[in-house]
């Protein structure tokens, strides 16, 4: 239906959620206070690998203010289900029973009147652990005599996939090869707000407040582990101070705190401190990619072959931490015409904190590997790496295009974005050289595609690709929209309100958004994989179409006009070409809800609609040929980074940064820019500063003294430019943008450092983070 008002899509609409948050009126998990609430504290293993001989809680039980102290064998709940059939079962419990496999593993929980009493009593719990040899890296875990974390497996491989591809074998017989090994070390999301859970059991119903990205899936897993019906559980997500995929995992505390509330018949709260967070909230990356290319005479790649090995930590997490490895395989070809690939995957368990999701979810790792390999091919063949990319990058005439992994790319501006980013990069480098001509400056680029709104069924056994929306008019013409996605600071309320207002011709301030509550929002899979705008937008479009049709019929009846002659105006309907003949939504809603005797004959009362939407064309499991189109669509982007390196200290400073990005039709430029800026900042942290080292299974970075986050001083001004290639099969033509910013920095900054240090003989930077000591080792290695 046509609309007489300008479109809201692409307008710089201020975020509707910000006034409340910046004024301090947000309600985060730690702000949830209930009458009679008690606090929980956990006893955690100080050993990385040990047999549990006993956990004595008697002294803690006698401590002042303690209500319960309990260990694993005393819990009357089952294990977390292993839902993915193609990986080995872990069968982990919320509290360890017979073995601990990482420092920080929960052994017991104490509940007391306040957190201080609970912490004091937890120190009285007597834990008897028999130490076992620990392995804290993949090579040690795969050694023939390695201690086994799960003896029943016979080795330390949680999964092992070794596909075959005759076309790849043929290409490697025909063409010479160039190879490299690329590593991104272990880091963590470190959101501003750590995790937390509050639970209350009242009137035979369990209510759980938890800082999560997926309220409905927490409810599903709670019902399974606690042995309850889902209808008897309500999960509420308060304001979330950052998730970044780390809060897409369901943790032991999310099962234990509700169980304790049911046992005690009073509210229980647990809020993680930063030390616990760095020990126990899932880690990320820790991936090594061994990659070889069969290279034609012109330098282009005929086929890729390789192996991805990921250190999964203990593996005791849901969803399993192997998902990013599979996504990395799918992202290796990037935006390039590489016809064949065959990449094995090994997920290896070690005595570290379990691996999980973090923004980018395997795509920064895959992009780092292929971009560094392309640079190496150019160097060894004497071809300008930028020219080599031009020979392979997708052009408009190539679309639609299916990658070697099976991704179906139907739109994009791959070549245009690349050329513009190169233009910006050269300009920024020239400006910096003019300012500091004697500095060691370099520029690097990274170009990639990002799969958005992915099905996660293959790596979770439970998440597919759909989501839902409920739209309901009130008699005054306002609309309440409830959606199954979650908010965690990314502007979801503004996005949803904008799309509803756009579809119904309403002012944004007449739209109220509800999400993050399983009692009031329709079933949804949550917010991850840059999916929120795509899936919520699709459901909103379908539900709004139902309301528009019904509203048009009612308005036409009131105006004594044909429905075909009406168009949406600002706030209602009008006869096309006659603005004076109009009916506002408020009048239509009153007729539908209160003055039902004025409805057209045969029209039912009410003005509400529910819709579920799943993007077309997604695969939820590999096809017979092993390929898989796991995402609804694919954005594209090219990053340019200009860095300065101090050879004496090894300090790398990112001086300038530019991103040319295409996420289809933009809903709100402010939101997209914010997503890209935040992602780049996190990417800079990961490539230059953040690292979680271990020694003999002991974590060495357990506070922000040791785990170094970038500050505003380390983040440069970021130039962003948006291109627009609408998604042809997605409502509104939109694509996701949540993870794009973090994918490019590892490859772009590594190349820029390499470029800056080429006069000193440094080449082939293949590992991050590039801390000062790592950079000095590169320089010393080149000199020797």
XYZ file of C-alpha atoms in Angstrom:
784
model
C 0.000 0.000 0.000
C 1.309 3.421 -0.920
C 2.134 6.024 1.710
C 1.849 9.773 1.329
C 4.541 10.583 3.899
C 8.343 10.410 3.552
C 9.937 7.119 4.536
C 11.488 6.763 7.978
C 14.038 4.283 6.639
C 17.397 5.976 6.390
C 16.379 8.858 8.661
C 18.669 9.739 11.548
C 16.037 9.003 14.176
C 17.253 9.513 17.780
C 17.218 6.292 19.799
C 14.032 5.951 21.817
C 15.716 4.011 24.635
C 18.536 6.422 25.398
C 16.852 9.047 27.558
C 15.983 6.463 30.187
C 19.421 4.868 30.149
C 21.557 8.019 30.227
C 19.387 9.439 33.014
C 20.152 6.426 35.186
C 16.644 4.978 35.022
C 17.742 1.676 33.504
C 17.094 -1.514 35.438
C 19.944 -3.958 35.132
C 20.222 -7.344 36.791
C 21.915 -5.994 39.913
C 19.009 -3.537 40.289
C 16.494 -6.377 40.730
C 15.701 -6.444 44.447
C 12.844 -8.569 45.805
C 11.401 -8.835 49.326
C 13.155 -11.512 51.352
C 15.888 -11.965 48.749
C 19.051 -13.853 49.694
C 22.399 -13.986 47.891
C 24.471 -16.802 46.414
C 28.240 -17.246 46.194
C 30.095 -20.065 44.465
C 32.997 -22.241 45.505
C 35.188 -22.729 42.452
C 38.055 -25.015 41.651
C 41.553 -23.607 42.032
C 42.983 -26.557 40.102
C 42.706 -26.921 36.318
C 42.293 -30.720 36.354
C 41.440 -32.921 39.291
C 39.246 -35.708 40.613
C 36.655 -34.584 43.153
C 37.186 -36.723 46.262
C 34.840 -34.750 48.479
C 33.210 -31.404 49.167
C 32.394 -30.781 52.840
C 29.893 -27.943 53.333
C 29.169 -28.549 57.036
C 31.238 -25.641 58.349
C 29.628 -23.272 55.867
C 26.165 -24.427 56.923
C 26.943 -23.468 60.519
C 28.086 -19.981 59.537
C 25.966 -16.934 60.392
C 23.155 -16.143 57.999
C 23.629 -19.199 55.780
C 20.493 -20.870 54.425
C 21.977 -23.583 52.250
C 25.380 -24.890 51.173
C 25.353 -27.651 48.627
C 27.750 -29.522 46.324
C 27.324 -31.316 43.028
C 26.337 -34.826 44.186
C 23.548 -33.330 46.315
C 21.829 -31.598 43.397
C 18.676 -33.310 42.272
C 18.796 -32.107 38.668
C 19.976 -33.685 35.459
C 22.847 -32.817 33.140
C 22.706 -30.146 30.482
C 21.542 -32.011 27.355
C 23.943 -32.642 24.480
C 21.770 -31.701 21.516
C 24.239 -31.780 18.612
C 24.559 -35.322 17.371
C 27.732 -34.924 15.323
C 29.977 -34.016 18.268
C 30.934 -36.069 21.292
C 28.702 -35.717 24.354
C 30.098 -33.712 27.261
C 27.305 -34.415 29.751
C 28.162 -31.618 32.145
C 26.284 -30.722 35.322
C 25.781 -27.239 36.814
C 28.064 -28.258 39.711
C 31.006 -30.587 39.156
C 30.461 -34.102 40.466
C 33.468 -36.304 39.843
C 36.023 -34.160 37.978
C 36.988 -30.526 37.418
C 38.476 -29.493 34.097
C 39.283 -25.787 34.464
C 40.099 -23.209 37.085
C 36.838 -21.585 38.085
C 34.663 -24.673 37.610
C 31.817 -24.445 40.187
C 32.016 -27.073 42.947
C 29.507 -25.801 45.498
C 27.152 -22.918 46.147
C 26.353 -21.114 49.403
C 23.267 -18.968 49.980
C 23.174 -16.449 52.827
C 21.391 -13.300 53.915
C 23.785 -11.113 51.930
C 26.688 -11.505 49.532
C 29.319 -10.803 52.193
C 28.082 -13.576 54.460
C 27.809 -15.941 51.498
C 31.383 -15.185 50.404
C 32.689 -15.680 53.953
C 30.870 -18.988 54.307
C 32.068 -20.172 50.894
C 35.639 -19.904 52.165
C 34.758 -22.475 54.852
C 33.813 -25.170 52.347
C 36.428 -27.922 52.477
C 37.222 -29.225 49.010
C 39.234 -32.418 48.538
C 40.669 -32.545 45.032
C 43.148 -35.079 43.672
C 45.295 -33.225 41.120
C 45.580 -34.614 37.606
C 48.035 -33.584 34.878
C 46.748 -30.595 32.933
C 46.934 -29.668 29.263
C 46.557 -26.036 28.326
C 47.193 -25.958 24.596
C 46.075 -27.919 21.556
C 49.435 -29.503 20.777
C 49.793 -30.864 24.293
C 46.219 -32.141 24.250
C 46.801 -34.037 21.003
C 50.093 -35.633 22.069
C 49.958 -39.452 22.164
C 50.506 -39.522 25.938
C 48.258 -36.552 26.764
C 46.089 -36.783 29.885
C 42.448 -37.196 28.844
C 39.744 -34.810 30.013
C 37.068 -37.353 29.059
C 38.692 -40.806 29.308
C 35.727 -42.481 27.613
C 36.548 -40.636 24.366
C 40.014 -42.122 23.974
C 41.487 -38.744 22.940
C 40.827 -35.022 23.473
C 38.873 -34.281 20.288
C 35.368 -33.007 20.885
C 34.837 -33.042 17.149
C 36.836 -33.949 14.098
C 35.637 -33.320 10.540
C 37.825 -34.295 7.603
C 35.891 -33.696 4.373
C 37.027 -34.792 0.928
C 36.785 -32.865 -2.308
C 38.187 -34.381 -5.536
C 38.101 -30.978 -7.262
C 40.457 -29.616 -4.626
C 42.774 -32.595 -5.033
C 42.857 -32.007 -8.783
C 43.667 -28.298 -8.359
C 46.527 -29.108 -5.979
C 47.926 -31.562 -8.516
C 47.808 -28.973 -11.283
C 49.070 -25.820 -9.560
C 51.887 -24.864 -7.184
C 50.943 -24.096 -3.603
C 51.549 -21.333 -1.098
C 50.770 -21.976 2.555
C 50.590 -20.259 5.916
C 49.482 -20.829 9.489
C 47.418 -18.096 11.127
C 46.567 -17.792 14.808
C 44.220 -15.584 16.785
C 44.810 -16.042 20.485
C 42.299 -16.364 23.324
C 40.355 -13.317 24.475
C 36.970 -12.511 25.983
C 34.073 -10.130 25.401
C 34.321 -8.269 28.750
C 30.993 -6.411 28.541
C 30.446 -3.471 30.874
C 27.881 -5.489 32.850
C 28.967 -8.959 33.991
C 26.460 -11.798 34.220
C 23.835 -12.291 36.898
C 20.669 -14.214 37.796
C 17.714 -13.605 40.121
C 15.001 -16.213 40.649
C 11.747 -16.384 42.586
C 9.351 -19.325 43.012
C 5.850 -18.191 43.875
C 2.401 -19.738 43.359
C 3.944 -22.838 41.766
C 5.611 -20.730 39.095
C 9.272 -19.918 38.578
C 10.314 -16.413 37.497
C 13.910 -15.882 36.435
C 15.627 -12.576 35.670
C 18.870 -13.151 33.784
C 21.285 -11.076 31.735
C 20.918 -13.017 28.490
C 20.493 -12.550 24.752
C 17.865 -15.289 24.395
C 15.143 -15.392 27.074
C 12.984 -18.043 25.411
C 15.884 -20.452 24.973
C 16.896 -20.017 28.603
C 13.334 -21.028 29.462
C 13.537 -24.087 27.213
C 16.822 -25.255 28.714
C 15.647 -24.577 32.273
C 12.558 -26.697 31.685
C 14.713 -29.566 30.428
C 17.308 -29.499 33.210
C 14.880 -28.755 36.069
C 12.214 -31.146 34.799
C 9.465 -28.520 34.514
C 6.900 -27.458 31.939
C 7.895 -24.337 30.037
C 4.529 -22.738 30.814
C 5.505 -22.809 34.505
C 8.651 -20.751 33.888
C 8.863 -17.062 33.096
C 12.204 -15.606 31.990
C 12.718 -11.853 32.026
C 15.681 -10.029 30.554
C 16.179 -6.647 32.244
C 18.424 -4.046 30.640
C 21.607 -5.731 29.461
C 24.899 -3.855 29.628
C 26.455 -5.521 26.609
C 26.226 -9.121 25.415
C 28.469 -9.549 22.336
C 27.612 -13.254 22.045
C 29.062 -14.049 25.443
C 25.567 -13.808 26.965
C 24.202 -16.091 24.266
C 25.629 -18.989 26.279
C 23.531 -20.568 29.042
C 25.697 -20.938 32.136
C 25.609 -23.194 35.232
C 24.439 -20.321 37.434
C 21.321 -19.920 35.294
C 20.217 -23.415 36.322
C 21.440 -23.303 39.927
C 19.959 -20.022 41.111
C 16.410 -20.986 40.010
C 16.829 -24.427 41.609
C 17.894 -22.771 44.864
C 14.906 -20.398 44.757
C 12.572 -23.360 44.395
C 14.271 -25.208 47.241
C 14.286 -22.234 49.614
C 10.906 -20.817 48.544
C 12.400 -17.331 48.561
C 14.138 -15.130 45.983
C 17.843 -15.801 45.326
C 20.285 -13.509 43.519
C 23.798 -13.976 42.186
C 25.819 -11.226 40.496
C 29.185 -12.018 38.970
C 32.239 -9.990 39.931
C 34.912 -9.175 37.383
C 37.327 -11.814 38.678
C 34.640 -14.485 38.262
C 33.830 -13.105 34.848
C 37.353 -13.459 33.518
C 37.584 -16.961 35.003
C 34.215 -18.436 34.100
C 32.328 -16.495 31.410
C 33.114 -18.155 28.114
C 36.314 -17.196 26.317
C 36.647 -16.805 22.559
C 38.857 -17.080 19.448
C 41.875 -19.331 20.316
C 41.947 -20.647 16.759
C 44.770 -21.772 14.498
C 44.127 -22.025 10.761
C 46.584 -23.918 8.549
C 45.764 -22.860 5.001
C 47.201 -23.724 1.592
C 46.233 -22.307 -1.786
C 46.608 -23.848 -5.192
C 47.776 -20.787 -7.135
C 47.351 -20.169 -10.854
C 49.972 -18.384 -12.948
C 48.231 -15.025 -12.476
C 48.247 -15.439 -8.681
C 44.539 -16.168 -8.336
C 43.460 -19.050 -6.139
C 42.089 -22.199 -7.755
C 41.384 -24.028 -4.488
C 41.926 -23.886 -0.742
C 42.906 -26.737 1.513
C 43.547 -26.603 5.209
C 42.712 -27.393 8.785
C 41.216 -25.375 11.608
C 42.176 -26.335 15.132
C 40.355 -24.642 17.980
C 41.136 -24.809 21.679
C 37.665 -25.308 23.157
C 38.738 -25.233 26.788
C 36.909 -27.868 28.795
C 33.961 -27.938 26.384
C 31.462 -27.707 29.259
C 29.116 -25.107 27.850
C 25.892 -24.750 25.910
C 25.869 -24.003 23.064
C 29.189 -25.713 22.444
C 32.182 -23.574 21.602
C 32.859 -25.371 18.325
C 30.415 -23.183 16.346
C 32.944 -20.452 15.435
C 35.227 -23.074 13.864
C 32.482 -24.091 11.442
C 31.646 -20.467 10.664
C 35.334 -19.766 10.001
C 35.299 -22.481 7.333
C 32.343 -20.794 5.659
C 34.049 -17.391 5.655
C 37.416 -18.409 4.202
C 36.584 -17.593 0.584
C 35.440 -14.112 1.534
C 34.263 -12.038 -1.452
C 36.624 -13.833 -3.823
C 36.033 -16.131 -6.770
C 37.658 -19.214 -5.274
C 35.844 -22.173 -6.801
C 36.813 -25.006 -4.445
C 37.801 -25.578 -0.835
C 38.299 -28.500 1.510
C 39.000 -27.583 5.132
C 39.099 -29.969 8.077
C 37.987 -28.950 11.565
C 39.259 -30.190 14.908
C 37.810 -28.986 18.192
C 40.154 -29.932 21.013
C 39.415 -29.846 24.742
C 41.991 -28.495 27.182
C 42.068 -27.452 30.835
C 40.939 -23.896 30.190
C 37.693 -22.001 30.609
C 35.165 -23.226 28.027
C 35.132 -21.451 24.688
C 31.937 -19.826 23.442
C 30.603 -17.100 21.206
C 31.977 -13.605 20.780
C 31.086 -10.940 18.256
C 32.066 -12.111 14.792
C 31.803 -15.791 15.769
C 34.587 -17.242 13.608
C 34.485 -14.632 10.853
C 37.380 -12.486 12.189
C 39.485 -15.651 12.340
C 38.593 -16.836 8.833
C 39.033 -13.355 7.374
C 42.416 -12.981 9.072
C 43.624 -16.248 7.529
C 42.516 -15.662 3.934
C 43.543 -11.992 3.839
C 46.999 -12.766 5.224
C 47.383 -15.642 2.739
C 46.412 -13.396 -0.183
C 49.053 -10.877 0.936
C 51.612 -13.688 1.123
C 50.730 -14.939 -2.357
C 51.185 -11.425 -3.727
C 54.556 -11.056 -2.018
C 55.891 -14.429 -3.170
C 54.595 -14.020 -6.732
C 55.683 -10.399 -7.041
C 52.104 -9.184 -7.531
C 50.706 -6.114 -5.817
C 48.353 -7.628 -3.210
C 45.705 -5.035 -4.049
C 45.895 -5.920 -7.726
C 45.658 -9.598 -6.815
C 42.451 -8.900 -4.921
C 41.052 -7.043 -7.923
C 41.613 -10.171 -10.013
C 39.503 -12.267 -7.631
C 36.921 -10.000 -6.034
C 33.270 -10.387 -6.966
C 31.929 -7.947 -9.544
C 28.270 -7.016 -10.087
C 28.083 -9.329 -13.109
C 29.087 -12.293 -10.911
C 25.964 -12.029 -8.763
C 24.176 -14.114 -7.688
C 27.179 -16.217 -6.724
C 27.601 -19.371 -4.666
C 30.851 -19.652 -2.731
C 32.858 -22.842 -2.403
C 31.308 -23.307 1.055
C 27.762 -22.955 -0.283
C 26.894 -19.378 0.700
C 24.529 -17.806 -1.857
C 25.457 -14.150 -2.304
C 22.629 -12.420 -4.168
C 23.642 -8.781 -3.752
C 26.498 -6.572 -2.653
C 29.022 -3.929 -3.623
C 32.192 -5.950 -3.095
C 34.366 -4.311 -5.741
C 33.020 -0.801 -5.169
C 33.538 -1.003 -1.406
C 37.060 -2.325 -1.886
C 38.110 0.400 -4.311
C 36.667 3.155 -2.151
C 38.381 1.816 0.980
C 41.703 1.646 -0.837
C 41.221 5.243 -1.953
C 40.506 6.278 1.639
C 43.420 4.255 3.000
C 45.939 5.821 0.644
C 44.595 9.281 1.437
C 44.782 8.734 5.202
C 48.296 7.296 4.962
C 49.460 10.276 2.916
C 48.030 12.692 5.489
C 49.773 10.895 8.348
C 53.082 10.810 6.480
C 52.820 14.521 5.961
C 52.286 15.057 9.695
C 55.066 12.703 10.883
C 57.379 11.933 7.964
C 59.934 10.058 10.072
C 57.470 7.685 11.743
C 57.157 4.010 10.830
C 53.710 4.155 9.216
C 51.811 1.488 7.347
C 48.399 0.839 5.844
C 46.509 -2.428 5.640
C 43.211 -3.612 4.221
C 40.704 -6.346 4.898
C 37.732 -7.191 2.722
C 35.094 -9.760 3.594
C 31.477 -10.839 3.532
C 29.454 -11.387 6.689
C 26.677 -13.943 6.882
C 23.720 -12.418 8.743
C 20.636 -13.887 10.431
C 22.169 -17.336 10.361
C 20.492 -20.589 11.264
C 22.304 -21.987 14.287
C 20.636 -25.395 14.243
C 23.707 -27.261 12.993
C 25.812 -26.025 15.919
C 23.171 -25.940 18.677
C 20.575 -28.583 17.831
C 17.876 -26.121 18.928
C 18.153 -22.741 17.175
C 16.878 -22.472 13.608
C 16.141 -19.183 11.853
C 12.680 -17.799 12.595
C 11.345 -15.102 14.879
C 7.993 -13.550 15.728
C 6.145 -10.289 16.285
C 2.801 -9.325 17.838
C 1.225 -5.995 16.871
C -1.745 -4.740 18.851
C -3.620 -1.457 18.530
C -5.067 0.280 21.568
C -8.346 2.221 21.311
C -6.448 5.540 21.193
C -4.537 4.509 18.066
C -1.280 3.628 19.763
C 0.439 0.336 18.999
C 2.205 -2.142 21.248
C 4.621 -4.412 19.438
C 6.122 -7.454 21.139
C 9.063 -9.245 19.528
C 11.160 -12.306 20.329
C 14.545 -10.656 19.852
C 16.530 -9.154 22.732
C 18.064 -5.779 23.512
C 21.613 -5.428 24.812
C 22.461 -1.870 23.891
C 22.334 -2.195 20.110
C 19.274 0.027 19.570
C 16.704 -2.727 19.077
C 13.823 -0.712 20.538
C 14.456 2.096 18.061
C 14.765 -0.335 15.158
C 11.499 -2.101 15.978
C 9.603 1.148 16.606
C 10.882 2.593 13.316
C 9.774 -0.404 11.254
C 6.318 -0.499 12.843
C 5.870 3.245 12.376
C 7.044 2.933 8.770
C 4.655 0.117 7.949
C 1.598 1.675 9.616
C 2.224 5.336 8.854
C 2.410 6.255 12.545
C 4.651 8.624 14.495
C 7.356 6.664 16.314
C 6.221 7.973 19.680
C 2.905 6.118 19.237
C 4.724 2.751 19.195
C 5.539 0.915 22.398
C 8.062 -1.939 22.159
C 8.072 -5.023 24.382
C 10.827 -7.641 24.359
C 12.829 -9.837 26.695
C 9.926 -11.385 28.635
C 8.651 -14.855 27.799
C 5.203 -14.045 29.214
C 4.614 -10.973 27.066
C 6.708 -11.508 23.922
C 6.052 -14.211 21.309
C 8.504 -17.081 21.047
C 11.786 -15.973 19.541
C 15.347 -17.182 19.293
C 16.944 -14.000 20.594
C 19.603 -11.676 19.259
C 22.778 -13.099 17.752
C 24.380 -13.406 14.303
C 23.279 -9.905 13.217
C 19.758 -11.294 12.934
C 17.519 -8.904 14.866
C 16.587 -6.454 12.105
C 16.181 -9.164 9.471
C 13.957 -11.588 11.366
C 12.053 -9.079 13.518
C 11.631 -6.871 10.461
C 10.223 -9.749 8.441
C 7.724 -10.655 11.161
C 6.743 -7.002 11.623
C 6.174 -6.596 7.873
C 3.868 -9.618 7.757
C 1.861 -8.650 10.846
C 1.609 -5.020 9.743
C 0.254 -6.108 6.364
C -2.645 -7.832 8.129
C -3.378 -4.676 10.137
C -3.118 -2.418 7.094
C -5.590 -4.533 5.145
C -8.105 -4.541 7.988
C -7.522 -0.879 8.754
C -8.052 -0.006 5.081
C -11.371 -1.830 5.002
C -12.588 -0.038 8.126
C -11.360 3.371 6.949
C -12.935 2.898 3.511
C -16.228 2.013 5.154
C -16.077 5.136 7.327
C -15.131 7.359 4.368
C -17.633 5.681 2.027
C -14.777 5.135 -0.414
C -13.222 2.190 -2.183
C -10.301 0.547 -0.341
C -8.318 0.785 -3.588
C -8.547 4.588 -3.441
C -6.933 4.890 0.004
C -3.326 5.482 0.933
C -1.472 5.693 4.243
C -1.073 9.235 5.482
C 0.828 10.433 8.532
C -1.185 8.831 11.315
C -4.005 7.250 9.307
C -5.643 6.872 5.889
C -6.698 9.352 3.248
C -8.342 9.236 -0.146
C -5.560 9.416 -2.693
C -5.270 12.996 -3.942
C -7.754 14.304 -1.351
C -5.964 15.014 1.941
C -9.176 16.463 3.375
C -10.870 13.073 3.183
C -9.010 11.161 5.867
C -9.464 8.946 8.898
C -6.802 8.642 11.628
C -5.725 5.293 13.031
C -7.215 6.358 16.369
C -10.710 6.397 14.858
C -10.128 3.111 13.061
C -8.921 1.538 16.326
C -11.917 2.838 18.304
C -14.287 1.340 15.767
C -12.425 -1.984 15.781
C -12.208 -2.206 19.564
C -15.036 -0.217 21.174
C -17.524 1.032 18.537
C -17.758 -2.328 16.850
C -21.279 -1.601 15.579
C -19.628 0.750 13.035
C -17.512 -2.019 11.508
C -18.138 -3.027 7.902
C -20.539 -5.961 7.610
C -18.770 -9.287 8.161
C -15.686 -7.740 9.820
C -14.644 -9.204 13.165
C -13.792 -6.901 16.077
C -10.189 -6.394 17.087
C -7.093 -4.883 15.554
C -4.112 -7.124 16.273
C -1.922 -9.600 14.409
C 0.840 -12.088 15.043
C 3.358 -13.314 12.493
C 6.401 -15.548 12.432
C 9.034 -15.083 9.786
C 11.893 -17.236 8.569
C 14.086 -15.854 5.786
C 13.967 -17.914 2.596
C 16.739 -20.077 1.238
C 18.575 -20.959 4.460
C 20.008 -24.425 5.025
C 19.736 -25.789 8.561
C 22.054 -28.710 7.806
C 24.677 -29.383 5.136
C 23.414 -30.457 1.725
C 24.494 -33.801 0.198
C 27.515 -32.095 -1.397
C 28.593 -30.804 2.020
C 27.846 -27.193 1.176
C 25.553 -25.060 3.294
C 23.893 -21.686 2.905
C 23.468 -21.028 6.611
C 22.618 -17.313 6.462
C 19.678 -15.276 5.266
C 21.934 -12.828 3.473
C 25.473 -11.447 3.311
C 26.794 -7.974 3.948
C 30.132 -6.861 2.561
C 32.774 -4.467 3.812
C 36.357 -3.347 3.368
C 38.430 -1.852 6.196
C 41.527 0.329 5.935
C 43.844 0.820 8.921
C 46.766 3.225 9.211
C 49.154 2.461 12.056
C 52.346 3.832 13.564
C 54.859 1.404 15.056
C 57.614 2.366 17.488
C 60.398 -0.152 16.739
C 62.104 0.565 20.049
C 59.166 -0.262 22.291
C 57.048 -2.369 19.940
C 54.008 -0.196 20.644
C 51.476 -0.054 17.807
C 49.141 2.899 17.574
C 46.197 2.926 15.185
C 46.314 6.449 13.801
C 43.408 6.382 11.300
C 40.698 3.897 10.389
C 38.112 3.748 7.610
C 35.253 1.349 6.898
C 33.240 1.143 3.691
C 30.244 -0.989 4.511
C 27.147 -2.312 2.771
C 24.286 -3.715 4.844
C 21.545 -3.155 2.298
C 18.817 -0.637 2.985
C 19.771 1.194 6.178
C 17.091 1.654 8.819
C 18.984 4.189 10.953
C 22.416 5.556 9.961
C 23.184 6.517 13.576
C 22.686 2.967 14.767
C 24.751 1.449 11.962
C 27.616 3.874 12.577
C 27.510 3.057 16.281
C 27.622 -0.669 15.595
C 30.625 -0.282 13.291
C 32.509 2.042 15.639
C 31.980 -0.280 18.606
C 32.987 -3.333 16.614
C 36.175 -1.681 15.352
C 37.058 -0.661 18.905
C 36.648 -4.251 20.097
C 38.642 -5.455 17.113
C 41.500 -3.080 17.946
C 41.468 -4.416 21.500
C 41.667 -7.992 20.291
C 44.446 -7.448 17.781
C 46.687 -5.213 19.899
C 45.942 -5.591 23.595
C 43.702 -8.382 24.870
C 45.035 -11.841 25.728
C 44.210 -14.639 28.163
C 47.438 -16.619 28.669
C 47.679 -19.835 30.683
C 50.579 -21.621 32.346
C 50.146 -25.221 33.522
C 46.409 -24.730 33.325
C 46.440 -21.621 35.525
C 44.945 -18.435 34.026
C 47.363 -15.502 34.198
C 44.915 -12.681 33.434
C 42.161 -12.626 36.046
C 41.727 -8.870 36.560
C 41.841 -5.788 34.364
C 45.378 -5.211 35.622
C 46.456 -8.134 33.441
C 43.689 -8.216 30.846
C 44.289 -4.955 28.997
C 41.272 -3.324 27.367
C 41.654 -0.376 25.012
C 40.488 3.013 26.237
C 39.288 6.016 24.259
C 42.961 6.984 23.905
C 43.655 3.865 21.814
C 40.694 4.270 19.453
C 41.156 6.707 16.538
C 38.509 8.662 14.712
C 36.754 6.168 12.455
C 35.579 7.183 8.998
C 32.531 5.226 7.851
C 30.844 5.248 4.492
C 27.748 3.255 3.634
C 26.849 1.736 0.289
C 23.428 0.254 -0.367
C 22.760 -3.038 -2.119
C 19.278 -4.012 -0.922
C 18.650 -7.657 -0.094
C 16.230 -8.710 -2.851
C 14.360 -11.365 -0.837
C 14.276 -9.724 2.610
C 11.521 -7.294 3.690
C 12.695 -3.679 3.536
C 15.838 -4.869 1.672
C 17.784 -4.855 4.936
C 20.782 -6.890 6.064
C 22.310 -7.116 9.527
C 25.128 -4.927 10.788
C 25.863 -6.040 14.347
C 29.115 -7.910 13.809
C 30.616 -6.210 10.778
C 32.896 -3.820 12.655
C 34.897 -6.484 14.485
C 35.647 -8.737 11.498
C 38.135 -6.539 9.658
C 40.606 -5.195 12.269
C 42.773 -8.332 12.773
C 43.650 -8.642 9.087
C 43.820 -4.913 8.322
C 45.955 -3.983 11.333
C 48.288 -6.982 10.935
C 48.985 -5.983 7.333
C 49.468 -2.334 8.355
C 52.035 -3.346 11.002
C 53.785 -5.525 8.437
C 53.802 -2.634 5.957
C 55.218 -0.220 8.560
C 58.026 -2.632 9.441
C 58.947 -3.771 5.920
C 62.029 -1.480 5.940
C 63.244 -3.541 8.921
C 62.686 -6.828 7.095
C 59.492 -7.887 8.888
C 57.177 -10.021 6.742
C 54.337 -12.471 7.191
C 52.696 -11.266 10.414
C 50.554 -14.303 11.167
C 49.591 -14.129 14.850
C 47.615 -11.810 17.088
C 47.599 -10.093 19.509
C 50.396 -7.782 18.389
C 51.415 -6.708 21.862
C 54.615 -4.677 22.264
C 56.612 -7.781 23.186
C 55.245 -9.653 20.153
C 56.178 -6.779 17.844
C 59.695 -6.590 19.291
C 60.081 -10.333 18.654
C 59.082 -9.800 15.025
C 61.714 -7.077 14.655
C 64.408 -9.112 16.412
C 63.562 -12.134 14.285
C 63.899 -10.109 11.091
C 67.255 -8.665 12.213
C 68.645 -12.079 13.070
